[in-house]
Coordinates of C-alpha atoms in Angstrom, one line a residue:
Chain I
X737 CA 0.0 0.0 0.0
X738 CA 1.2 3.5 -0.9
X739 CA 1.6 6.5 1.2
X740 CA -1.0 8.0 3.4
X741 CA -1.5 11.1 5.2
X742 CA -3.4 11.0 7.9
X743 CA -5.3 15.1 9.1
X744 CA -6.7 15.6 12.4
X745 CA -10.3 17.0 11.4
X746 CA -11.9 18.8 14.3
X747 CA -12.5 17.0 17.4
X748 CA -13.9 13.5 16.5
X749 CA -12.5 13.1 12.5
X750 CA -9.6 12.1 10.5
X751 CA -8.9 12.5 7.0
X752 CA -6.7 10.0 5.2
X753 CA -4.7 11.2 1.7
X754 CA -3.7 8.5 -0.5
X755 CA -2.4 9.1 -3.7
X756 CA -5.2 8.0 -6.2
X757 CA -8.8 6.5 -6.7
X758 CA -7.6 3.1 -6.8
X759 CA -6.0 3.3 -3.2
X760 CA -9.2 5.1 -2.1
X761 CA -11.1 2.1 -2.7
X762 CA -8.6 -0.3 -1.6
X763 CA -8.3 1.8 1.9
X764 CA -12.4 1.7 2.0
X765 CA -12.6 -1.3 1.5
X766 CA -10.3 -2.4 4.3
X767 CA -11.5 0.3 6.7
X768 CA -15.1 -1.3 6.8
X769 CA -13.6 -4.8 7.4
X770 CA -12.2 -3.0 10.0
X771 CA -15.1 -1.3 11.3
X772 CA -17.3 -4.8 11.4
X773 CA -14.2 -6.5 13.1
X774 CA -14.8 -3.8 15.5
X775 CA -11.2 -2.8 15.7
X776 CA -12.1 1.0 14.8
X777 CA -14.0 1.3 18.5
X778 CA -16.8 3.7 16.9
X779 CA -17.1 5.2 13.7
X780 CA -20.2 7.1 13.2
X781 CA -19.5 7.8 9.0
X782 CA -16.6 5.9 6.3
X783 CA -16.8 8.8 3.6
X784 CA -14.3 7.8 0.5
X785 CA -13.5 11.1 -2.0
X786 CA -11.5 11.1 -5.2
X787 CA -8.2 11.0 -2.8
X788 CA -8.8 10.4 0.6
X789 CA -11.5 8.4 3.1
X790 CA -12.8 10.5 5.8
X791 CA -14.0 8.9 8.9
X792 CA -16.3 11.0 10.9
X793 CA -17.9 10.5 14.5
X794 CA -15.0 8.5 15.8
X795 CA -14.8 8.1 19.7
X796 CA -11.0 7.7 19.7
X797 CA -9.4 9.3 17.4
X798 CA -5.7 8.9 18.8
X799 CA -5.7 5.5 18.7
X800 CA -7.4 5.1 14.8
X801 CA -5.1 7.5 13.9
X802 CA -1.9 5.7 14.8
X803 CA -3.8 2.3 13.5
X804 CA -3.6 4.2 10.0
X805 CA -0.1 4.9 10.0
X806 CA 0.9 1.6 10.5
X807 CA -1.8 -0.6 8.7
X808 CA -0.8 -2.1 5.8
X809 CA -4.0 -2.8 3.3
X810 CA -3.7 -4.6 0.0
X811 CA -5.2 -4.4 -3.5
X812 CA -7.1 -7.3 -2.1
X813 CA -9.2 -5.6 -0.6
X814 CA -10.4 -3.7 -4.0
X815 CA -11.9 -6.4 -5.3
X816 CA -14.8 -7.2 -2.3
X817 CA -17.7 -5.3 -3.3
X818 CA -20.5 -7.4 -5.3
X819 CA -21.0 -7.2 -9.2
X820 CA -23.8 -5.3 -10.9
X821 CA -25.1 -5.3 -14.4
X822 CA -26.4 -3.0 -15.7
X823 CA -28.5 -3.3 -18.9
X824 CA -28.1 -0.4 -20.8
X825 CA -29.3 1.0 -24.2
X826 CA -26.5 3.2 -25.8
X827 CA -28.5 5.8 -27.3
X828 CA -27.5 9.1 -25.5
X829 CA -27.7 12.3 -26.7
X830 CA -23.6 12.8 -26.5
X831 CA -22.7 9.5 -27.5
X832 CA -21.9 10.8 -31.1
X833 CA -19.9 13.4 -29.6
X834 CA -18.1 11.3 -27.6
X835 CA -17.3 8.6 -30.3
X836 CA -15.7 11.6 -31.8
X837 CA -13.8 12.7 -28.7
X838 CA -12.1 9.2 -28.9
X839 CA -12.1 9.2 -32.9
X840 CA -13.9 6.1 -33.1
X841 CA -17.2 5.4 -34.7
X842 CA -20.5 5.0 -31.9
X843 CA -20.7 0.8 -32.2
X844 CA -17.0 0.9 -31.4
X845 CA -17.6 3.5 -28.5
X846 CA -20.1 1.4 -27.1
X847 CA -17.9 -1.8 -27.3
X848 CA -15.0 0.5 -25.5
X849 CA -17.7 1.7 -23.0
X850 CA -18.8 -2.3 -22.0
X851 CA -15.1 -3.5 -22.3
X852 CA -13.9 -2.9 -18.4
X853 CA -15.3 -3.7 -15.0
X854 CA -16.0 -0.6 -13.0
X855 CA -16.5 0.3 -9.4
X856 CA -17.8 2.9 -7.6
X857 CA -15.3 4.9 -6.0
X858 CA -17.3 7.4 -4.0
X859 CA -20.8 9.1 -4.0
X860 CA -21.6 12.7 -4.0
X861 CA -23.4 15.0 -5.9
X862 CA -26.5 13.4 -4.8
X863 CA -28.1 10.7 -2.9
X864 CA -26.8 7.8 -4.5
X865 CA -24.6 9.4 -7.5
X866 CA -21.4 7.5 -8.0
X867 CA -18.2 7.9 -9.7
X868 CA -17.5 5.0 -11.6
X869 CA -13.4 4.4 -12.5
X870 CA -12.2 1.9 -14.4
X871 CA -12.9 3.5 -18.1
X872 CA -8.9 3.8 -19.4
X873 CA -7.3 7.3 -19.1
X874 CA -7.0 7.6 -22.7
X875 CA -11.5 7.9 -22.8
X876 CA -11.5 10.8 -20.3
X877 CA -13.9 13.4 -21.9
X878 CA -14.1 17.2 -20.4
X879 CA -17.5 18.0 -19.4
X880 CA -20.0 19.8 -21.3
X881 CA -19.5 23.7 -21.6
X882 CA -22.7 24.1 -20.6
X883 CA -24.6 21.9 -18.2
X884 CA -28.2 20.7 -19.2
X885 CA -31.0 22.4 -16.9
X886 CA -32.6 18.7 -16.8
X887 CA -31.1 14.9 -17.3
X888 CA -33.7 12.4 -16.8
X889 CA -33.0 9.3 -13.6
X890 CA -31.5 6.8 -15.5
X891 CA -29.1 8.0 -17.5
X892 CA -25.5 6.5 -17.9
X893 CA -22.9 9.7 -18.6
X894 CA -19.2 10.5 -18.6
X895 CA -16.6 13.1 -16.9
X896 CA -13.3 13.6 -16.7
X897 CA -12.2 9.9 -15.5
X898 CA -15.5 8.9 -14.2
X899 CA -18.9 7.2 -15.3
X900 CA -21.8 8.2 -13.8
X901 CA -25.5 7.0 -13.9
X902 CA -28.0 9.8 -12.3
X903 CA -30.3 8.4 -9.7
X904 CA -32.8 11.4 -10.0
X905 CA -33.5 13.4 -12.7
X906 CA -31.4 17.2 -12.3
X907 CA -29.3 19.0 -13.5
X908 CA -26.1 17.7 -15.3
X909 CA -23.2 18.6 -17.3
X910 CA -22.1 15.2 -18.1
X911 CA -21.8 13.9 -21.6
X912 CA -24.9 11.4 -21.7
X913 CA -24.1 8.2 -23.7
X914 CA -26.9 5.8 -22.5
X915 CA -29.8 4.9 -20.3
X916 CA -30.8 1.9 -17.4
X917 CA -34.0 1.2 -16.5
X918 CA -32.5 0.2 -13.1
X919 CA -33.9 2.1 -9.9
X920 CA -30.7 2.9 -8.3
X921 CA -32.0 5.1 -5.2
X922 CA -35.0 3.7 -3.5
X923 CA -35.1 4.6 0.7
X924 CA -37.3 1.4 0.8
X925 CA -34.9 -0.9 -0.2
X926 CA -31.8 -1.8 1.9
X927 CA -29.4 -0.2 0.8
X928 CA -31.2 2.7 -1.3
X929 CA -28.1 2.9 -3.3
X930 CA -27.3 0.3 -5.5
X931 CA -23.9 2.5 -6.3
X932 CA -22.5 2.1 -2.9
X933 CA -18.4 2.5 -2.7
X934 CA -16.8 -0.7 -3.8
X935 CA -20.0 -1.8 -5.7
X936 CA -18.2 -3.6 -9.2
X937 CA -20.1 -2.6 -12.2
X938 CA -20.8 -4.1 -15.9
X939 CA -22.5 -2.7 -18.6
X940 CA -24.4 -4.5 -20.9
X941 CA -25.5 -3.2 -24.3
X942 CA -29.5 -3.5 -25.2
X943 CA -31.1 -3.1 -28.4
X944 CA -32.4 0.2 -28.6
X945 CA -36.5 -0.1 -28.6
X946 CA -36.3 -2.6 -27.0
X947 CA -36.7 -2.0 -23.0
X948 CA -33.4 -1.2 -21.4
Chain U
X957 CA -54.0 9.8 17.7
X958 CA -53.9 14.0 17.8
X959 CA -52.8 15.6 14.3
X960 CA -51.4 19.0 14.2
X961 CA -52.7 21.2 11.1
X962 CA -50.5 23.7 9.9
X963 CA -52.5 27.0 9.8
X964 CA -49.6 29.1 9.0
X965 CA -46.8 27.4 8.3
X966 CA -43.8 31.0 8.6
X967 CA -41.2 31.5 6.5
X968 CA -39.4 28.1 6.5
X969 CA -40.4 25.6 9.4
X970 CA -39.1 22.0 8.9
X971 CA -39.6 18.4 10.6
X972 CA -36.3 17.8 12.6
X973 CA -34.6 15.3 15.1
X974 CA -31.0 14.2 15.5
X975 CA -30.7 13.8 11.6
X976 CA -29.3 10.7 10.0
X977 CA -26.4 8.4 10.4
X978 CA -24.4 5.6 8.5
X979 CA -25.4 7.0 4.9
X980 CA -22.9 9.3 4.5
X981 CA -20.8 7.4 2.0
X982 CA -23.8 7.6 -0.2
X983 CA -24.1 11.2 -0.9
X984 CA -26.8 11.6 2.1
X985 CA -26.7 14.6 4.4
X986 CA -27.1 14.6 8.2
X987 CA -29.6 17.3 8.5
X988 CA -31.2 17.1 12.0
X989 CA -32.0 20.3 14.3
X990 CA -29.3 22.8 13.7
X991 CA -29.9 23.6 17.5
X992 CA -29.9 20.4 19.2
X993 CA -29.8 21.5 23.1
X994 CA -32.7 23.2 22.2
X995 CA -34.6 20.5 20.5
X996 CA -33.7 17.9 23.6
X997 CA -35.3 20.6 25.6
X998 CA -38.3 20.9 23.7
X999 CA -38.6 17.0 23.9
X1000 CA -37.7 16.8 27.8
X1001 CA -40.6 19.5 28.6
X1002 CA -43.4 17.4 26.8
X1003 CA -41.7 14.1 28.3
X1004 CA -40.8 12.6 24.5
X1005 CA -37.6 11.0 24.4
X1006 CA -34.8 13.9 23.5
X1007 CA -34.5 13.0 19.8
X1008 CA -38.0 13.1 18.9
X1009 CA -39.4 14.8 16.1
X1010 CA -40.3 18.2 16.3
X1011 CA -40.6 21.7 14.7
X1012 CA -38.0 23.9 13.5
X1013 CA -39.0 27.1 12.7
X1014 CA -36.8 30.4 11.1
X1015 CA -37.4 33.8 12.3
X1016 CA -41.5 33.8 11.6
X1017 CA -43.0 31.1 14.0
X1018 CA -45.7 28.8 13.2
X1019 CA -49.2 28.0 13.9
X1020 CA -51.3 25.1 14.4
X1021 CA -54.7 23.9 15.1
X1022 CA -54.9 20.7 17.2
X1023 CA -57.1 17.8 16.5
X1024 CA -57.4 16.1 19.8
X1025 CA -55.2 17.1 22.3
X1026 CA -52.2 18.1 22.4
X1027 CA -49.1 18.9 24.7
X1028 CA -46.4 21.0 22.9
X1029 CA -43.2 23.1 24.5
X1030 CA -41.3 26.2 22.7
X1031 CA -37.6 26.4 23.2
X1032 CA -34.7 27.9 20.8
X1033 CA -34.8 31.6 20.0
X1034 CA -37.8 33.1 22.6
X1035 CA -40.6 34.1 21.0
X1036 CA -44.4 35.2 22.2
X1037 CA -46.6 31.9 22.1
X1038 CA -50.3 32.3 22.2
X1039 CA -53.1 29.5 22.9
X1040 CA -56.8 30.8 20.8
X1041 CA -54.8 34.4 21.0
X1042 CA -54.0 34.0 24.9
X1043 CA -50.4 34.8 25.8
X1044 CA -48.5 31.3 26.9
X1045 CA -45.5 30.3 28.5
X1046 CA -42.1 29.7 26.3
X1047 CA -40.0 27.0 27.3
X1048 CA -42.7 25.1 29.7
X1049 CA -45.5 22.6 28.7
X1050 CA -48.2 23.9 27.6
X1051 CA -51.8 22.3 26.7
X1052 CA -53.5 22.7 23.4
X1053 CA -57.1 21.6 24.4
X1054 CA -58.5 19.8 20.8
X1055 CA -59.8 22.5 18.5
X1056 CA -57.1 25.4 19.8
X1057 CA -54.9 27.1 17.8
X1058 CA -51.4 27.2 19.5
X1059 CA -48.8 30.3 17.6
X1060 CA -45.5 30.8 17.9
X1061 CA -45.2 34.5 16.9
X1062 CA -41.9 36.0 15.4
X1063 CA -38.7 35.2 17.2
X1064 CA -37.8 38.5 19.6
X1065 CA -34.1 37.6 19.3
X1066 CA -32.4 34.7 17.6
X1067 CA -33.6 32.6 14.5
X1068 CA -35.4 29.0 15.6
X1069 CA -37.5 27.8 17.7
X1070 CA -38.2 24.4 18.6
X1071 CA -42.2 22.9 19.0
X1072 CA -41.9 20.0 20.3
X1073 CA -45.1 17.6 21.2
X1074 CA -45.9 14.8 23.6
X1075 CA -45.5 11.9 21.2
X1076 CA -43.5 13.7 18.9
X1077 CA -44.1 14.3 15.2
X1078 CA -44.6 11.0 13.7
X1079 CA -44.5 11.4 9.4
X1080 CA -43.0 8.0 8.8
X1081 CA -38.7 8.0 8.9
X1082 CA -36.4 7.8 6.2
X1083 CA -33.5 6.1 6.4
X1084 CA -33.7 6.6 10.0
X1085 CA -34.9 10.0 10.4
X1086 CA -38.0 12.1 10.3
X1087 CA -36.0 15.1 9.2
X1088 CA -36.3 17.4 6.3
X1089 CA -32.9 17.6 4.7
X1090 CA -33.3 20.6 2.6
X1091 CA -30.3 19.7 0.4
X1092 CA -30.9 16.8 -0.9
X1093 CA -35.3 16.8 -0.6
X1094 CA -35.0 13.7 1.6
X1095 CA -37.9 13.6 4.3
X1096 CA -41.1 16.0 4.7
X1097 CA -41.2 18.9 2.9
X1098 CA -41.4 22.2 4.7
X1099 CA -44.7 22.7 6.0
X1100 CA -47.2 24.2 3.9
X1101 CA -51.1 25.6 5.0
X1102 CA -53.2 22.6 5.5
X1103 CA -50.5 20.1 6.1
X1104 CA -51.5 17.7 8.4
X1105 CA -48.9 16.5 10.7
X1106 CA -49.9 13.0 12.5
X1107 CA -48.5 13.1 16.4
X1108 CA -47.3 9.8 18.3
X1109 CA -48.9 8.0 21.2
X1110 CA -48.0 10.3 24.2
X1111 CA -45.3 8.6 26.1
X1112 CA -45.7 6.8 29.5
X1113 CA -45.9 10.0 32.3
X1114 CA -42.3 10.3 33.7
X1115 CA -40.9 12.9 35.8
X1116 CA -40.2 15.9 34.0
X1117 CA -38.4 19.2 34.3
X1118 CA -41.0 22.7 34.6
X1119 CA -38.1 24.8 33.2
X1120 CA -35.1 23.9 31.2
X1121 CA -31.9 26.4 31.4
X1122 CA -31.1 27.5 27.9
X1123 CA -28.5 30.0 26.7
X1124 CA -29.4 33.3 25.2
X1125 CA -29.2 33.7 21.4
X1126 CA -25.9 35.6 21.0
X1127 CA -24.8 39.3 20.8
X1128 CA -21.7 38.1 19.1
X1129 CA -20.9 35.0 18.1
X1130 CA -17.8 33.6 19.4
X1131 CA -16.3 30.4 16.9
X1132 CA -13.3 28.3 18.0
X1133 CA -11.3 26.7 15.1
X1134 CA -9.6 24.1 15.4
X1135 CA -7.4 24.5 12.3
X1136 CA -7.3 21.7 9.4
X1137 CA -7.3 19.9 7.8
X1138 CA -6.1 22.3 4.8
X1139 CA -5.1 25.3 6.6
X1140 CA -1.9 24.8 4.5
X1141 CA -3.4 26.3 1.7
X1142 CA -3.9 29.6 3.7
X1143 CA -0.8 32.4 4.4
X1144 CA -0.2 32.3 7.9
X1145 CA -1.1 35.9 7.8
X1146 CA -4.9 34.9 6.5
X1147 CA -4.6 32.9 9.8
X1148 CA -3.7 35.8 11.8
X1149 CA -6.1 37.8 10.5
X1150 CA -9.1 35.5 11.1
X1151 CA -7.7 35.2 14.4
X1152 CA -7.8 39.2 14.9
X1153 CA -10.4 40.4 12.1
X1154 CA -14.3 40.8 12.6
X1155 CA -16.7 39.3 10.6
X1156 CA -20.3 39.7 10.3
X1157 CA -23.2 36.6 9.9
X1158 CA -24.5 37.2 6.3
X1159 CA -27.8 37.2 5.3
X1160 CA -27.5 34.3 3.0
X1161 CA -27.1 31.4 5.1
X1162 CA -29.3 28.8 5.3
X1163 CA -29.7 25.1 6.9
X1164 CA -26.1 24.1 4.7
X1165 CA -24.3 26.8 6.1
X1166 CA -23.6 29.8 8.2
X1167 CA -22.3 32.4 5.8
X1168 CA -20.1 35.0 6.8
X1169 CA -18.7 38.6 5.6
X1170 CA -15.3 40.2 6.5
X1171 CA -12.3 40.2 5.2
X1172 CA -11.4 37.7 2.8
X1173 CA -9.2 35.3 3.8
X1174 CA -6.1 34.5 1.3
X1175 CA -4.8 31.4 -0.6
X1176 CA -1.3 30.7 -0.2
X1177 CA -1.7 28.4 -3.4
X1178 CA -3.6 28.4 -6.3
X1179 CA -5.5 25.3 -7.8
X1180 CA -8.2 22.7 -7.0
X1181 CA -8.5 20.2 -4.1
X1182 CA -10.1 17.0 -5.6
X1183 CA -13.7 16.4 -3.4
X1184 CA -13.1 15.4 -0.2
X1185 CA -15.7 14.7 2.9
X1186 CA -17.1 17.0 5.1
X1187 CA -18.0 17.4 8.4
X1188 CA -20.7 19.7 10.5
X1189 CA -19.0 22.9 11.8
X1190 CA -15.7 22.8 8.6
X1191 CA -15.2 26.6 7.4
X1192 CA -14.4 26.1 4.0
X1193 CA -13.2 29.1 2.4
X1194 CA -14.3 29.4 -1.3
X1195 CA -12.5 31.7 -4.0
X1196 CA -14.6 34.8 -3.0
X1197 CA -12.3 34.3 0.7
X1198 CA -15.8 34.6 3.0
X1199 CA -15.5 31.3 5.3
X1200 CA -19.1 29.8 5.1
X1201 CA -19.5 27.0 8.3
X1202 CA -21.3 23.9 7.3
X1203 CA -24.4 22.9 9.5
X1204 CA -26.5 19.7 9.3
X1205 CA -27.5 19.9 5.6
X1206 CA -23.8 20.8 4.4
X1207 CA -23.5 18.1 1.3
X1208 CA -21.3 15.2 2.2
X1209 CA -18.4 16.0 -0.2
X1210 CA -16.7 19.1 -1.2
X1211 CA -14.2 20.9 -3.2
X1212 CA -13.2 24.1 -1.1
X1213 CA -10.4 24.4 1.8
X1214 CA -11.1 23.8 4.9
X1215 CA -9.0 25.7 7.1
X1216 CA -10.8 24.8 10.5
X1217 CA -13.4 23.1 11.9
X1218 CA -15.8 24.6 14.9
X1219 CA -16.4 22.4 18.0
X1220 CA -20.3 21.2 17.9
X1221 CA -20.7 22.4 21.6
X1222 CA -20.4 26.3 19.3
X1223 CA -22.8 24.9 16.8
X1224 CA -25.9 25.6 18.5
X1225 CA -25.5 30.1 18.9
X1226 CA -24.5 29.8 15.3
X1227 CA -27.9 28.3 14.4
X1228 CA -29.0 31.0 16.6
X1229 CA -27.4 34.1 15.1
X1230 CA -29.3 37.1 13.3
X1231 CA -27.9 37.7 10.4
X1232 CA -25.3 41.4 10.8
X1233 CA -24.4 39.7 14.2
X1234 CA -20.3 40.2 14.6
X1235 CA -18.6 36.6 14.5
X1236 CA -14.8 36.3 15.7
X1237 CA -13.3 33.2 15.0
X1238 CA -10.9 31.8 17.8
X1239 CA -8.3 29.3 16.0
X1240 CA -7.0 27.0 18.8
X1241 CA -3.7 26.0 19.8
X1242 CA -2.4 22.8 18.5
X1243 CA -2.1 20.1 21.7

C-alpha cells in the first residue's frame, strides 16, 4: 500500500490522503472490514473522495489514527464489493460526440464503454450518485461547456475519469451516452443505493427499442 | 392519535430530530436540528424522548390547530406563544385543548425555535430519520397551510423538568477553530487575520451553512482540491475568501479548503445568530 496522510479533522474526524482513486477504494474497502471486526472502536460515518477516506464521528481518534499509520491494506481488498449489471441502451444524446472525442465510430464506443469492470469509488453529488473508475485514461472526456438544466434518472454519462449514472433526474453537465432502466435510489430498499463505494459494475448493451 | 394542522406554516419551518447516520458514504446529508440542546429541551418539557421529532421554525414562528389534544413546548430563539390568542408560556409545557390554535409569533431575538409535542411528530422515517434535509429533498417537505402532521402516542408520564436552562441567542458569536485539515493552503497571515479580524453573519445562510462577511481570507496556493468529505461545523473558504461554516444539511463532499473546523458544543449560537451579528473566530492552539 502507498503513502497515506493521515489530518486531524476537528474533534472527532480524520482524514486520510492517498495518492489516487484506486487506493481510495482499496483503503475503504479495508476500513469497513475494519469497522465490522470492531477494531475501529466507533465510527459514526466511512466517507471515500477522489483522494482520501474521511472517517467521521470517531470516539477515539488517537488510537485510529496511529492504526492508520501503521496498517498495511492490500489491493485485495479492492476487489470485495458485489458485481452489478447494468442493462443499458447506448442511445445518448452525447454519444456521437463522444465517439468523436475518442475518434472512433459509436458501435465501437459502445464496445470500449462495456469493455472494463467498473467500481464505484465514491458518491456525491446526490443521494446515491457514483463515480464510476475503471474507463482507461485515454476515454476521459471534459465535461459539457454548458450543463443541461434537466437529465432524466436513468441515464449512464461521462466526466473527466468517471462514469456516472443519475439516480434522480437534475441538472447535469455530463456527456450522456446511455440509459438503465434500473432504480438505483429507493429509501425502501436496503441499501437505497445500488452504487454504494466498492460496488463492481458491468455494462451490458441492449437493443435500442427494445426495454433497457 | 392528535394531528397537528398547519394554519400558518412562517417563513421556513421544517420536521427535525437528531438527523441521519451511517449513509454518509452515499451522498446523504445529516440534516437534524441545527440547534440540538434546544430540540432535547423541547422534547424533555413534553416528556418525548430527546431525539423526537419536532418543529424547526426560522425567524417567523408557526401555527397550528390541534385535532385532539395536544401537549407542545417552545424552546430555541424566545418568542411570544399564544393559545386561541391568549399569551403562553415559552419554554414550559403547555396544553392545546382539541380544536385550539397554538402560535408561535416571530422570534424576539435569535432565529429557531423548537415545538416539540408529547408523542413527537410521527411522518414515517427515512433512512432513519423524520427530518427534512433541505439539500438533498430527503424527508417531509417544509410545511405548507393545510399540512396535516400525525403526532405519536404520548409517552408513559415520567418525571419531567418545569423549566429547562437555555443559553441566550448571542450578541456576538464567538467560533473556535480548530485549524485543518487544509489550513496549509492559507498564508499564515490569513490565519492571523481570522484570528484578529471581525466578521459579520451574512444574510445568505441557510440550513447548509452559516455564511459570513469580512475580510477575505487569502490562498497561499492556487488550484483545485479534488472532493473530499465533510464534516458539521468545517469553514471552507471558497474563492470569494468569506469562510461559510457547514451545518446539518452541508453536502457530504466538497471541493473548497477547509482551514478549520468549529467544536459542535459552538454549533448551537450559530444556528442562533441574526444575520449582521459580529462573528470572531478563535483558532485553537495545537495540543
Amino acid at each position: 500500500m502507498t503513502a497515506r496522510t493521515v489530518r486531524r479533522v476537528g474533534e472527532r474526524a480524520l482524514l486520510v490522503e492517498v495518492p489516487g482513486t484506486a487506493d481510495v477504494t482499496a483503503l475503504y474497502g479495508w476500513l469497513r472490514e475494519q469497522q465490522e471486526a470492531g477494531a475501529l472502536g466507533e465510527v459514526e460515518e466511512l466517507v471515500p473522495a477522489a483522494r482520501t477516506v474521511l472517517l467521521d464521528g470517531v470516539a477515539d481518534v488517537d488510537a485510529v489514527a496511529r492504526l492508520l499509520r501503521t496498517a498495511r491494506p492490500t489491493a485485495a481488498d479492492t476487489a470485495h464489493g458485489e458485481l452489478l449489471e447494468v442493462p443499458t441502451v447506448y442511445d445518448g444524446a452525447d454519444l456521437a460526440g463522444v465517439a468523436a472525442l475518442w475518434g472512433v465510430s459509436e458501435e465501437a464506443a459502445v464496445r470500449i464503454h462495456t469493455e472494463p469492470e467498473y467500481v464505484v469509488a465514491f458518491c456525491g453529488f446526490a443521494p446515491g450518485f457514483g463515480y464510476l473508475t475503471g474507463l482507461p485514461a485515454r476515454y476521459e472526456v471534459p465535461r459539457l461547456a454548458t450543463p443541461r438544466s434537466t437529465v432524466p434518472a436513468g441515464s449512464v454519462a461521462l466526466a473527466g475519469p468517471y462514469t456516472g449514472i443519475y439516480p434522480h433526474p437534475s441538472p447535469g453537465g455530463w456527456r450522456l451516452i446511455g440509459r438503465t432502466a434500473l432504480l438505483l435510489w429507493d429509501t425502501d430498499r436496503e441499501p437505497p443505493a445500488l452504487l454504494a463505494p466498492g460496488v463492481r459494475i458491468r455494462f451490458t448493451a441492449r437493443r435500442a427499442g427494445g426495454r433497457p | 392519535m392528535s394531528v397537528l394542522v398547519v394554519v400558518r406554516p412562517g417563513p421556513l419551518t421544517t420536521v427535525q430530530d437528531l438527523g441521519r447516520r451511517g449513509v454518509a458514504h452515499l451522498g446523504v446529508p445529516r440534516a437534524g436540528a441545527l440547534d440540538e440542546p434546544a430540540l432535547r429541551a423541547a422534547n424533555r418539557l413534553v416528556g418525548n424522548e430527546p431525539g423526537a421529532a419536532a418543529l424547526e421554525t426560522t425567524l417567523g414562528g408557526v401555527a397550528l390547530r390541534a385535532v385532539g389534544p395536544a401537549v407542545v413546548a417552545v424552546t430555541g430563539a424566545p418568542a411570544p406563544v399564544r393559545v386561541d390568542g391568549r399569551a403562553a408560556a415559552w419554554g414550559a409545557p403547555v396544553v392545546v385543548p382539541d380544536g385550539a390554535v397554538v402560535d408561535v409569533g416571530t422570534a424576539t431575538d435569535g432565529v429557531r425555535c423548537y415545538l416539540a409535542v408529547a408523542g413527537g411528530i410521527a411522518v414515517p422515517p427515512v433512512l432513519g430519520s423524520r427530518s427534512a434535509d433541505l439539500l438533498s429533498g430527503l424527508g417531509p417537505a417544509p410545511l405548507g397551510a393545510g399540512d396535516r402532521l400525525p403526532v405519536g402516542a404520548p409517552p408513559p408520564y415520567r418525571a419531567r423538568p418545569d423549566l429547562v436552562p437555555l443559553p441566550a441567542p448571542p450578541t456576538e458569536l464567538v467560533l473556535r477553530l480548530r485549524l485543518g485539515p487544509r489550513a496549509d493552503w492559507f498564508t499564515p497571515d490569513a490565519v492571523d487575520r481570522l484570528r484578529r479580524d471581525t466578521y459579520r453573519v451574512s444574510s445568505t445562510g441557510n440550513r447548509v451553512g452559516l455564511r459570513t462577511e469580512g475580510p477575505a481570507v487569502a490562498r497561499a496556493r492556487d488550484g483545485e482540491l479534488p472532493s473530499e468529505g465533510m464534516v458539521v461545523g468545517a469553514v471552507q473558504i471558497p474563492p470569494d475568501g468569506q469562510p461559510v461554516v457547514f451545518l446539518a444539511d452541508h453536502p457530504t463532499t466538497g471541493g473548497y479548503p477547509v482551514i478549520g473546523v468549529v467544536p459542535a458544543a459552538d454549533l448551537p449560537a450559530a444556528a442562533q445568530a441574526r444575520p449582521g451579528t459580529p462573528v470572531r473566530f478563535v483558532p485553537l492552539r495545537e495540543r
